[in-house]
Structures are given as C-alpha cells and as structure tokens.
Coordinates of C-alpha atoms in Angstrom, one line a residue:
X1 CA -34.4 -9.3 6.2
X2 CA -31.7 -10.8 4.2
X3 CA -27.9 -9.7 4.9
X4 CA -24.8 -10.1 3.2
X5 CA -22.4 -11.3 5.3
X6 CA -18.2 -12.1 5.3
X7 CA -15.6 -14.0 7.3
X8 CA -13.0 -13.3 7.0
X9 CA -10.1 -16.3 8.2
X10 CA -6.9 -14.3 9.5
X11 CA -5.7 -16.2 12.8
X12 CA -2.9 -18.5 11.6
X13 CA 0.6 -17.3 12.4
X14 CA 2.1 -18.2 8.9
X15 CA 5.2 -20.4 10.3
X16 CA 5.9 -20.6 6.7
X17 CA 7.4 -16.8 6.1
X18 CA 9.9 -17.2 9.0
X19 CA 8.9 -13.9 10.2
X20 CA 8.3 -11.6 13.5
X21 CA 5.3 -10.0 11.4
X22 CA 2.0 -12.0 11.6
X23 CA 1.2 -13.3 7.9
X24 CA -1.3 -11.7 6.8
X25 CA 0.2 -8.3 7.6
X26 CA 2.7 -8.9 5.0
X27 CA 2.1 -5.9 1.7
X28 CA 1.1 -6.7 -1.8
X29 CA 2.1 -3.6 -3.6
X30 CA 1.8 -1.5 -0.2
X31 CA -0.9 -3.0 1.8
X32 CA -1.1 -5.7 4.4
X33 CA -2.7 -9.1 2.4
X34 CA -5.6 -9.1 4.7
X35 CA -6.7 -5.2 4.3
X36 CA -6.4 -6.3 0.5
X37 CA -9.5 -9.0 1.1
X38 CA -11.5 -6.6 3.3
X39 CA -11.1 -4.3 0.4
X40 CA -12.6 -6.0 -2.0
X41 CA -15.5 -7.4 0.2
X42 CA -16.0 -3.4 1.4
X43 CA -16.4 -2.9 -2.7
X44 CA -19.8 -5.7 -2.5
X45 CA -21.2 -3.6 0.6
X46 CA -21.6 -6.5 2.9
X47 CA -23.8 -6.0 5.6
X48 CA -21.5 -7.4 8.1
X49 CA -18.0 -8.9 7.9
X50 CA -16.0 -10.7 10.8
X51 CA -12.5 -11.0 11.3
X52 CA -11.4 -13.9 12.6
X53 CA -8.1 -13.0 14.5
X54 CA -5.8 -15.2 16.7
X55 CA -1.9 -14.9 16.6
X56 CA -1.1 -11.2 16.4
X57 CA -4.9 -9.9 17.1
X58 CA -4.3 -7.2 18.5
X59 CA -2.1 -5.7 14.9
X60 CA -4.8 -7.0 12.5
X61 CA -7.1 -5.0 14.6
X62 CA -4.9 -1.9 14.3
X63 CA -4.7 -2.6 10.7
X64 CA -8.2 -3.2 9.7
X65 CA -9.6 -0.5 13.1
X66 CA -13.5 -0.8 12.9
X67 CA -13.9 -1.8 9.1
X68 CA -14.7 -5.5 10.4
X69 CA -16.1 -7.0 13.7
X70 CA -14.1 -9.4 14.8
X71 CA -13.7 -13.4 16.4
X72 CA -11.2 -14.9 18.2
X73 CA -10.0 -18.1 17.5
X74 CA -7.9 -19.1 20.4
X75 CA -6.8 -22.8 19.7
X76 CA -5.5 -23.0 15.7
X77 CA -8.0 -26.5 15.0
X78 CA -8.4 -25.5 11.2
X79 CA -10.9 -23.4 8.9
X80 CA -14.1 -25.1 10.1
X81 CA -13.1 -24.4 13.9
X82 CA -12.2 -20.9 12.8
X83 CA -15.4 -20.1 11.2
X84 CA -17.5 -21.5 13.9
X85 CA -15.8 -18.7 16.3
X86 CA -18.2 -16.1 14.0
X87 CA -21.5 -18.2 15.8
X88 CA -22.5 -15.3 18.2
X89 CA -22.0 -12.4 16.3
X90 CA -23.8 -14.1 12.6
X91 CA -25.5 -17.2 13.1
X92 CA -29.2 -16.1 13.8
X93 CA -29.7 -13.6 10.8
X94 CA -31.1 -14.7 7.5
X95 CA -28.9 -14.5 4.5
X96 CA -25.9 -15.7 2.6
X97 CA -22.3 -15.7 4.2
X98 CA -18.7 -15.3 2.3
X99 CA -16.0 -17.0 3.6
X100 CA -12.7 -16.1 2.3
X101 CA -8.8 -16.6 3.7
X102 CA -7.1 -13.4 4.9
X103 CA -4.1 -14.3 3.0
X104 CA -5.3 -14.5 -0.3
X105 CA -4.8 -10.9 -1.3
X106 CA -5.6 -11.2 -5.5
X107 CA -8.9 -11.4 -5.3
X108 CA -11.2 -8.7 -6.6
X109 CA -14.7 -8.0 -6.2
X110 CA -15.9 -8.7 -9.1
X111 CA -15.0 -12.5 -9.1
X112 CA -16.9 -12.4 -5.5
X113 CA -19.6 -11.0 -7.1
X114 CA -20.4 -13.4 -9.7
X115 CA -19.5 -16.0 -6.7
X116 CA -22.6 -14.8 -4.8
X117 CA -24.9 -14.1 -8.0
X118 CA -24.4 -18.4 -9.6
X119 CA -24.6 -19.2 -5.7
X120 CA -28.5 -17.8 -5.6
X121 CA -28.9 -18.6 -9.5
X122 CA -28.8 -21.9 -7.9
X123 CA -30.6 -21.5 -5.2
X124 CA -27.6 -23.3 -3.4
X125 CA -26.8 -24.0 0.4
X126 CA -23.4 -24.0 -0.7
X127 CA -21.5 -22.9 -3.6
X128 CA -17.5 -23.2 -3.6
X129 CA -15.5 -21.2 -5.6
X130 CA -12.8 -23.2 -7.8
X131 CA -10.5 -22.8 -10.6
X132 CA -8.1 -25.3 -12.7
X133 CA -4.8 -25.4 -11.7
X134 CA -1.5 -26.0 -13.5
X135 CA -0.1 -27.8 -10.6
X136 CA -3.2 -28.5 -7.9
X137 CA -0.1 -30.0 -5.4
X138 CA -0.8 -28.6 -1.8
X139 CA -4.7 -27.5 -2.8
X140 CA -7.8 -29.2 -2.0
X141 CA -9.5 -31.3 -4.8
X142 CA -13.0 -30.7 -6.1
X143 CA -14.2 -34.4 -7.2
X144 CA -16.9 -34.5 -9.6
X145 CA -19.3 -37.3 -10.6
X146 CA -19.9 -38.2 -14.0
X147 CA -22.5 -35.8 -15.2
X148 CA -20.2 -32.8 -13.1
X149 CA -22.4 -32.5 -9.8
X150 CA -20.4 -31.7 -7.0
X151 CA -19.4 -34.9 -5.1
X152 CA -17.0 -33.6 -2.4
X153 CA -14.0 -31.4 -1.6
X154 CA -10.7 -33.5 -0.7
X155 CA -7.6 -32.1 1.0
X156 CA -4.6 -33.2 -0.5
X157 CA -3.1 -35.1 2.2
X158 CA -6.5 -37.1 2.6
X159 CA -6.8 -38.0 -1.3
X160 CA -6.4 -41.0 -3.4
X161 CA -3.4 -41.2 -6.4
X162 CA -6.5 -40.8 -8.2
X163 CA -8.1 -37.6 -6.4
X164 CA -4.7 -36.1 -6.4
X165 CA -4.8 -36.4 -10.6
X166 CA -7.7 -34.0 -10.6
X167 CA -6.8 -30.4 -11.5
X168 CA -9.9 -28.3 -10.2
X169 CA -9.0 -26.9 -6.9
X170 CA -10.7 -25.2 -4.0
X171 CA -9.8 -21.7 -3.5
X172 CA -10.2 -21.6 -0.3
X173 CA -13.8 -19.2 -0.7
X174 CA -17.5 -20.4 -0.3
X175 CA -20.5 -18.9 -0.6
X176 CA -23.4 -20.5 2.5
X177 CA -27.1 -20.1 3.0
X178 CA -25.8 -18.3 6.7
X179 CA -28.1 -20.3 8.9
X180 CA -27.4 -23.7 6.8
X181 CA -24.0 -23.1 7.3
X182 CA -23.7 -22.6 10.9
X183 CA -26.0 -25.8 12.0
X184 CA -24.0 -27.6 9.9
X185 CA -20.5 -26.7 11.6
X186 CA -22.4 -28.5 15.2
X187 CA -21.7 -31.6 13.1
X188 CA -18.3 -31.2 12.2
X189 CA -15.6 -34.0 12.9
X190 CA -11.9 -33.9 13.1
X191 CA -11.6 -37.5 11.9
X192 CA -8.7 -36.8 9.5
X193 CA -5.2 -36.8 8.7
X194 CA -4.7 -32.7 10.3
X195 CA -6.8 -34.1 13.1
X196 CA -8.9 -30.2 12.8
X197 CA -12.2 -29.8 11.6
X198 CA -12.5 -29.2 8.1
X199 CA -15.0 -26.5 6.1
X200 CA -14.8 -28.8 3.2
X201 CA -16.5 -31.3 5.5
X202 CA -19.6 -28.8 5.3
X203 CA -20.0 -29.5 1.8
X204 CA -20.0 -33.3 2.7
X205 CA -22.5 -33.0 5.1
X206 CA -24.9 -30.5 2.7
X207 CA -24.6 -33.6 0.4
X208 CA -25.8 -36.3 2.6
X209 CA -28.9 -34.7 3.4
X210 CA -29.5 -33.7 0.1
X211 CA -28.7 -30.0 -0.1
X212 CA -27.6 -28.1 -3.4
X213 CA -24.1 -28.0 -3.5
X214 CA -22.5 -26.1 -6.5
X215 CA -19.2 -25.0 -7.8
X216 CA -18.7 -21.6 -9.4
X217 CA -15.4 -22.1 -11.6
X218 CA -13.9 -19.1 -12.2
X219 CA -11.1 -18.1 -15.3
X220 CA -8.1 -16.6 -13.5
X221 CA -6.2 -19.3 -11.3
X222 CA -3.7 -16.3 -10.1
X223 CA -6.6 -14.4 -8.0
X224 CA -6.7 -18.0 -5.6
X225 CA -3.2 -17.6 -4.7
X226 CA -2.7 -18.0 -1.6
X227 CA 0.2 -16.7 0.2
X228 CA 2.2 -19.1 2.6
X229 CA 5.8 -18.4 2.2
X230 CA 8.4 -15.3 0.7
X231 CA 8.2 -16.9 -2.6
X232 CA 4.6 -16.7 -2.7
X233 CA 4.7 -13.2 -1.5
X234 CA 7.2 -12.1 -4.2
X235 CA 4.6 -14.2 -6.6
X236 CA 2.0 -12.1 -5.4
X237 CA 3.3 -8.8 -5.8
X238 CA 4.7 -9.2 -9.0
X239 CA 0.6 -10.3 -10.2
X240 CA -0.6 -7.0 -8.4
X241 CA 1.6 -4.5 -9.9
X242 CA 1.5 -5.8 -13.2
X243 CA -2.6 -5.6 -12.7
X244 CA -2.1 -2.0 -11.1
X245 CA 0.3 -1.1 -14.1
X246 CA -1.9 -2.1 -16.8
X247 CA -4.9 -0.4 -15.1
X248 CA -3.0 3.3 -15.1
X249 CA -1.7 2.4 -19.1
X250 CA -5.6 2.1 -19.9
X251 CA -6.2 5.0 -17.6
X252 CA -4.1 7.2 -20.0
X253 CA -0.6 7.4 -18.3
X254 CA 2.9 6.8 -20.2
X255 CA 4.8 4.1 -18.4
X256 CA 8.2 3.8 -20.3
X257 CA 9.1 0.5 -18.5
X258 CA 6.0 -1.2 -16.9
X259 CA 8.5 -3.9 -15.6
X260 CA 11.1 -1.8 -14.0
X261 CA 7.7 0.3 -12.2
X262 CA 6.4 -0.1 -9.2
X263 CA 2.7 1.7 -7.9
X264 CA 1.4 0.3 -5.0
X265 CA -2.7 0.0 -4.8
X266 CA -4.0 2.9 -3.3
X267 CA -2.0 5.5 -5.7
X268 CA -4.1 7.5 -7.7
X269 CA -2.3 8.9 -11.4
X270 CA -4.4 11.6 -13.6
X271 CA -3.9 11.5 -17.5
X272 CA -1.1 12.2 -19.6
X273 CA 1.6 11.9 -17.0
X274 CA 4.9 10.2 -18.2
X275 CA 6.9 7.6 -15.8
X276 CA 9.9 6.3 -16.2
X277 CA 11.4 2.9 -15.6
X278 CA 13.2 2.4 -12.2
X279 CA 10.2 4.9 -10.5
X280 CA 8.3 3.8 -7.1
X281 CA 5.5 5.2 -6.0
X282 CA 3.7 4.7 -2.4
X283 CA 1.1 4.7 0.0
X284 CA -1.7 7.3 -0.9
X285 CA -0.1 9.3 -3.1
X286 CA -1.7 11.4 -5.6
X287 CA -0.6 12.2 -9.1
X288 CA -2.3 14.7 -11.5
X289 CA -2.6 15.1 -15.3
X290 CA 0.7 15.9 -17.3
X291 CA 3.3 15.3 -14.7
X292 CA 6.6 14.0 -15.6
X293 CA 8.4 11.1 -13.2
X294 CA 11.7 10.6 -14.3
X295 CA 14.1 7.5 -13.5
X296 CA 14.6 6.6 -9.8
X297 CA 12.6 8.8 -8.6
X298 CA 10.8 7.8 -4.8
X299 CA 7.5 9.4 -4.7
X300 CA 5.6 8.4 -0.9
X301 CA 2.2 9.8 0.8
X302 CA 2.3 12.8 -1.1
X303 CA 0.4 15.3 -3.8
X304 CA 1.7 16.4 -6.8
X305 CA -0.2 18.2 -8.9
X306 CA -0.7 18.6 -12.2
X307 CA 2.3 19.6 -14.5
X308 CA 4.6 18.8 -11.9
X309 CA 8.4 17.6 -12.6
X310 CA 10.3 15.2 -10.9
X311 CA 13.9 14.4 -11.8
X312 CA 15.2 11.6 -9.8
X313 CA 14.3 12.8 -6.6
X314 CA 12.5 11.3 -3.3
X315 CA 9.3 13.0 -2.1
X316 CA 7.9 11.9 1.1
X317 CA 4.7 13.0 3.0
X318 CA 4.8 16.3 1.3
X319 CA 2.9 18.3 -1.6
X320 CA 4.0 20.3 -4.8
X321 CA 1.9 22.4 -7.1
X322 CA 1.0 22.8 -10.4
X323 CA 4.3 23.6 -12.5
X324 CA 6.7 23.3 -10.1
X325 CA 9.5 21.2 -10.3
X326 CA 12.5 19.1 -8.2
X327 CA 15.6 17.5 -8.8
X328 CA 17.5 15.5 -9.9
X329 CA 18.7 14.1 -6.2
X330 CA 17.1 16.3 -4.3
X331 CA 14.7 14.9 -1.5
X332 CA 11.2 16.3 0.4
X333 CA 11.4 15.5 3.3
X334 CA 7.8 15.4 5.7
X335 CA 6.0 18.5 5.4
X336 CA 7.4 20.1 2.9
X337 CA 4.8 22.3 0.6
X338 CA 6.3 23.5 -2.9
X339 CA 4.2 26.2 -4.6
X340 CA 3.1 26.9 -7.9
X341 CA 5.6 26.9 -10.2
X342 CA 8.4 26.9 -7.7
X343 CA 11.8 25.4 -9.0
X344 CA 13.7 23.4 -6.2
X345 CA 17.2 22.3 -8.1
X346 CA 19.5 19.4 -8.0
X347 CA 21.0 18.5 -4.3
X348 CA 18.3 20.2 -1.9
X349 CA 17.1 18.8 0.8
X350 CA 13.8 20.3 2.2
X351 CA 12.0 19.5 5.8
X352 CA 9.2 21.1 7.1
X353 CA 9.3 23.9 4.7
X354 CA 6.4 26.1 2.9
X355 CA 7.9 27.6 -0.6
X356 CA 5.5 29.7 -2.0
X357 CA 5.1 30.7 -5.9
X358 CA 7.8 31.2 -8.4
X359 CA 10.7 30.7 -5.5
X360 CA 13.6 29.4 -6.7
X361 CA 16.2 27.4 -4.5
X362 CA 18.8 25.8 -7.0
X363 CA 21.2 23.3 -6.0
X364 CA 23.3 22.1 -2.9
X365 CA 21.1 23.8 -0.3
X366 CA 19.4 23.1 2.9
X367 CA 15.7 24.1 4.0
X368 CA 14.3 23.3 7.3
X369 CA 11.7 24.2 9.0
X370 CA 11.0 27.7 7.7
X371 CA 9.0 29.8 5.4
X372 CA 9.5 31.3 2.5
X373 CA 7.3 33.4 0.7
X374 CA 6.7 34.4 -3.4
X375 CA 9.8 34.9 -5.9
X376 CA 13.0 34.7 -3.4
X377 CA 16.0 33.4 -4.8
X378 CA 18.2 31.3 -2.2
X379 CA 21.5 30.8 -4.3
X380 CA 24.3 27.6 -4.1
X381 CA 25.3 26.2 -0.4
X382 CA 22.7 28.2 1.4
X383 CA 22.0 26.2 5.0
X384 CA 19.0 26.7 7.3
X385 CA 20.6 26.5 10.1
X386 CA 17.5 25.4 12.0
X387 CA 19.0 23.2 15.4
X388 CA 20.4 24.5 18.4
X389 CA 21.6 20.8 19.8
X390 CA 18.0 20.7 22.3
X391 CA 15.4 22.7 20.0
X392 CA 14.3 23.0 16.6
X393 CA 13.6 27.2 15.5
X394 CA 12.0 28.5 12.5
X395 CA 13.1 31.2 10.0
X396 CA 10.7 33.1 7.4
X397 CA 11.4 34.6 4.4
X398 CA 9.3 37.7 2.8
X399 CA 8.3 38.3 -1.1
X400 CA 11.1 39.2 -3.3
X401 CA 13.9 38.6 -0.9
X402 CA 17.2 37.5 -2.5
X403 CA 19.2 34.8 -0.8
X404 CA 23.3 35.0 -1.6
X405 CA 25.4 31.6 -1.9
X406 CA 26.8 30.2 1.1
X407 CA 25.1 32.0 3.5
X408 CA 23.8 30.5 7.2
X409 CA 20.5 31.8 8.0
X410 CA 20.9 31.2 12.1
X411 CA 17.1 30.6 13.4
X412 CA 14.8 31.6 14.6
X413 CA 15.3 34.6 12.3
X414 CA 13.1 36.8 9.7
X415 CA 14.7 38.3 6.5
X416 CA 12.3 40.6 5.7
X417 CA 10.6 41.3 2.0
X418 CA 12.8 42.9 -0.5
X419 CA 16.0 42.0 1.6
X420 CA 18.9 41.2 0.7
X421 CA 22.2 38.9 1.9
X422 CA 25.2 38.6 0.8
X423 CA 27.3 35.3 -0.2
X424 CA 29.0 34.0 2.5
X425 CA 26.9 35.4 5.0
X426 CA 26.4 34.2 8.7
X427 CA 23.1 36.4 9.5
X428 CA 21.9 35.9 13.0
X429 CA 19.6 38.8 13.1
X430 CA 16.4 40.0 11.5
X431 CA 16.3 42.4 8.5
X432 CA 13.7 45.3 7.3
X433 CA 12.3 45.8 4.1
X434 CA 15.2 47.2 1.4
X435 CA 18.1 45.9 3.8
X436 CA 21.2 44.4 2.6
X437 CA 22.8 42.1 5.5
X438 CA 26.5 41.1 5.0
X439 CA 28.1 39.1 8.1
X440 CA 31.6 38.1 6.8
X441 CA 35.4 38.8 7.5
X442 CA 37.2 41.6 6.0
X443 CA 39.6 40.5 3.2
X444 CA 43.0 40.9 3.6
X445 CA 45.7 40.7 0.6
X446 CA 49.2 40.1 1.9
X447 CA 51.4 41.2 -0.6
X448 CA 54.4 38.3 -1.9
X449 CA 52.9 36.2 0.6
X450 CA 52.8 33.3 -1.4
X451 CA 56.4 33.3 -2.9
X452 CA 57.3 31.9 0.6
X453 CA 55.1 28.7 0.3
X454 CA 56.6 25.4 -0.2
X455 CA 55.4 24.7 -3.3

C-alpha cells in the first residue's frame, strides 16, 4: 500500500536568534514555527510524519506530544544527514515522502498539496518545490538547462558569479518517491564547502542515473520564508496576521484597523462582530456573532459569546455570555464565568468567580473566588476579601441579594438570597433570607469641633 509520509527537519539550535528558546519554538501569531508546519501537513492527512529533533528535543516533543514520531539527529552534519536519521522508522514502506524545514512556519496546505499532485503528474523521483525570489542571497539556486529541465540545486556558498545571478530558489521542501529517496542518501558525500551532506545532492544523484527530477514553482515567495534570526521572526508574524486578518474580514467580521490588530492562528471570530484597532486576541479563544471589541482590549484562552461587549478590558482563561458586558479597564482573571447578560463595570477585577444572570457589579470592585448568583447588585469599592495570609476561602452570594458600597465581605461567608448589606460594611458572618447586615461604627457629631482646627 502506498503512504503519505513527512519529515519534518527541527534539530538545529538556531545560533542566529541569540536565544535560550530552541528556534523553532519561537510563535508566529501565537504558535511555536514548528507546530505551524505539522499543522499544515496534519491538514493533507499524512500517513506518517517524523520529527527530526536534536537541540532542545525534549521541548519540541512537549510541544508537538504524539502528533509526530520522532528522529534524533545527534551530530548537526546538515539536511541530508538529518533526514537519513528517519531510515528506521520510513524507509521500507512504499510511497512518496515530504520533507519540509521546522522553521518555515508560512506555509499552508494547499501549496503542499499541489507540491505532491505535479510531483505524481510527473511521475517524478523527486520534485523540489521553488519560487522566484527578489533577492535569492543566502538560498540555494535551482539551475536550469536551456529547454528548463532541472539540472541541479546549488547552495549559495558552493555557486558560481553566474549561479548566484539566478533568481529561482529552493525552499527548502521536496517531494521523494520514499524508497528512491532513502537508497539514494547511502550515497551522499560531504565534499563541499559546509563539509555536511547535502539533500540537494539527492537531486544530483537522481540525475546521473537518469531519474525524473522536477521543479514545482509555486506564486507566493513569502510562504518559503524561512526564519533564522528576530528580524525574520518579526517578518514572519507580520505576513501571518495580515493573512489571519484578511481571512476573518472575508469571514464577515468588522476590523476598524487591520494594522493596529493582532489574532493569533487558532482564534475562532463568528460574524458581525466589530474590533477595534489596538485589540489582541490569543491562544484558543473563541468569539461569537455580534460582539463588540473595543480599543486595547486583551482577550486570551477564553469564550465570549455572542453579543458580548468588551470595553478596553483584559480577559484571560475565562468565559462570558451572551449579552453581557465588561469594562472599560476592568480585567478577568482565570476562571472567571460571567452570565447572561451580566454587566461587570469599569475598574473590577474578577478571579475565580461565577456571576450568574443579570448581576450587576459596577466599578472599583473586587471579586475573588466566590459565587454569586441571579440579579445581585454589588455597589462601588466592594472587596472580596477572599485571603487569610496561608489560605484562600470562598464566599457565595444568593438571588436578589443587594450588595452596599464599600463593604468587606470577610470569607468564607454566605449572604443569603434576598439579603441585604449596608455601605461600609465589614460582614464577617452569614445572613438569612430578608436580613439586613450593617457592621460599622456609630457616628458621632461633636458639636464646634471644627472651629478649633488649624485651618
């Protein structure tokens, strides 16, 4: 049986990016380069794919878990050394074999799709995808003869003045007859400039024995880029969320300042909803129809549904229902449920919290882990006073309580349904139904007192 199979090359450190983080865990638009390739060879529903890991293993594997098998490359001797690490675990089965670099993270599966489809079109035992280049410095050169046949692949520092004029480059991703492939890496040399065995030299080889080499050119130079240093990074990311925006625009959402936006690629937007300009939005968040983002607002891991409001305001691992609405600068912090149509005001701060429907909790408040239930009103300054110094306690709220301003709620505590506390209340114990708990000092006029104050 014929497979579809994928390498995937991930084990160079990436000296490049000056960075403690191994290269190709550096995010595009939220997600590590290399989980970006797996991605989009997951979307072709390859039969097998191999990782091949080698500085930093053990994190790509955490990153990628058991999406991919993977190879270890211990000595870095180039891409042709790298690939033949994949021997045991592919080289027996019939079939055709990607090979793509874990640090290109543009790609998408479509181009890899027509990739594979001209490779057995051809009935090729290699096909290398290429593209033209506005400045082909630093990439490999495909060299043509006269009639357009594939002659060879040339690394830069190995070419001519004249094989450095050409302007079709190798991306870096070939499509191999599987077995082909692998009997042809046994006969790999390192006779170069690098001194490392090259997988262009495949293509050399194919050639000499008279194999069908081809070259699948594809339109879009900015899916090869490849991703070697911050500036590339901050290349990268800039093509990716300009992609990402313009797919949500033609999805049906309103983004007032596409520049100014940032959506990383797992984020999923329904119809109708307005953003702003200045708005980020991360991780595996979900948005639904006719919400409305407004400037500077954080939005990460969470669910907002639809009709929701935000109003410069940071939401973090946390969800809010349809209608309801927060801000501006007020922040969700983990864990944090907001009902339907629940109204959380400017300056509150939430953690841990369920708020179910029609509460409203206005400004310059504090709610930690506690529970509150339908149509409460916590009024101005109210603080959940939820930490003892060692533990964290919980407080609940019934239906229809009323919270006054500037009260302490001490937990753990339970204000009953139809309760009520006064402003300025310290209330350390629980209430029944229809009480009204007041913890404050008694006011004291002092007649003339302040005829003897300085000023």
């Amino acid at each position: 049986m014929k497979t579809k199979n994928a390498i995937i090359l991930a084990a160079g450190k990436g000296t490049r990016m000056k960075s403690k983080l191994y290269k190709v865990l550096h995010q595009v638009a939220g997600k590590a380069m290399v989980d970006h390739v797996l991605t989009q060879l997951e979307a072709n529903h390859m039969d097998n794919i191999v990782t091949i890991v080698g500085f930093g293993a053990e994190n790509v594997e955490e990153a990628l878990g058991d999406r991919t098998k993977y190879a270890v490359q211990k000595q870095q001797l180039g891409t042709g050394h790298a690939v033949m690490q994949a021997d045991d675990l592919l080289s027996d089965l019939d079939g055709q074999t990607l090979v793509i670099s874990g640090d290109t993270p543009l790609f998408q599966a479509e181009t890899l799709q027509k990739l594979v489809e001209y490779h057995t079109a051809k009935q090729a035992s290699a096909t290398v995808l290429t593209s033209i280049a506005p400045d082909p410095t630093g990439y490999g050169r495909l060299v043509r003869n006269e009639i357009g046949i594939v002659e060879k692949i040339v690394e830069q520092k190995d070419a001519t003045p004249e094989e450095q004029a050409i302007n079709e480059i190798n991306t870096g991703v070939y499509c191999f007859d599987n077995q082909t492939l692998f009997n042809a890496l046994k006969l790999l040399s390192n006779d170069n400039a690098q001194g490392e065995y090259y997988l262009t030299d495949v293509v050399g080889i194919l050639k000499k024995r008279g194999d069908i080499v081809a070259a699948y050119r594809m339109d879009d130079f900015d899916e090869s880029m490849g991703v070697n240093d911050r500036m590339a990074l901050a290349k990268a990311n800039e093509i990716m969320r300009n992609r990402i925006n313009t797919h949500w625009m033609q999805e049906g959402v309103t983004l007032l300042d596409p520049k100014t936006t940032y959506i990383d690629s797992d984020v999923k937007i329904g119809s109708d909803t307005v953003i702003e300009g200045g708005v980020t939005i991360k991780g595996n968040t979900v948005i639904g129809t006719d919400c409305y983002i407004s400037s500077h607002s954080d939005i990460i891991n969470s669910i907002l549904h639809d009709e929701v409001k935000v109003t410069s305001s940071t939401i973090e691992d946390s969800e809010m229902h349809t209608g309801s609405d927060i801000g501006p600068y007020s922040h969700l912090r983990p864990e944090s449920e907001i009902g339907e149509n629940v109204h959380i005001g400017n300056f509150v701060e939430i953690k841990k919290a369920s708020i179910d429907k029609g509460t409203k909790v206005g400004h310059l408040t504090y709610v930690g882990d506690a529970t509150l239930g339908k149509n409460i009103n916590v009024g101005c300054g109210v603080v959940f006073v939820n930490y003892d110094g060692t533990s964290k306690h919980h407080t609940n709220i019934g239906d229809h309580a009323f919270i006054g301003s500037n009260s302490n709620l001490i937990a753990p505590i339970n204000i009953a349904e139809d309760s009520f506390v006064a402003a300025g209340s310290t209330v350390y114990n629980d209430t029944d139904k229809f009480d009204m708990a007041i913890a404050r000092a008694r006011q004291t006029n002092k007649p003339d007192y302040a005829k003897k104050l300085p000023w």
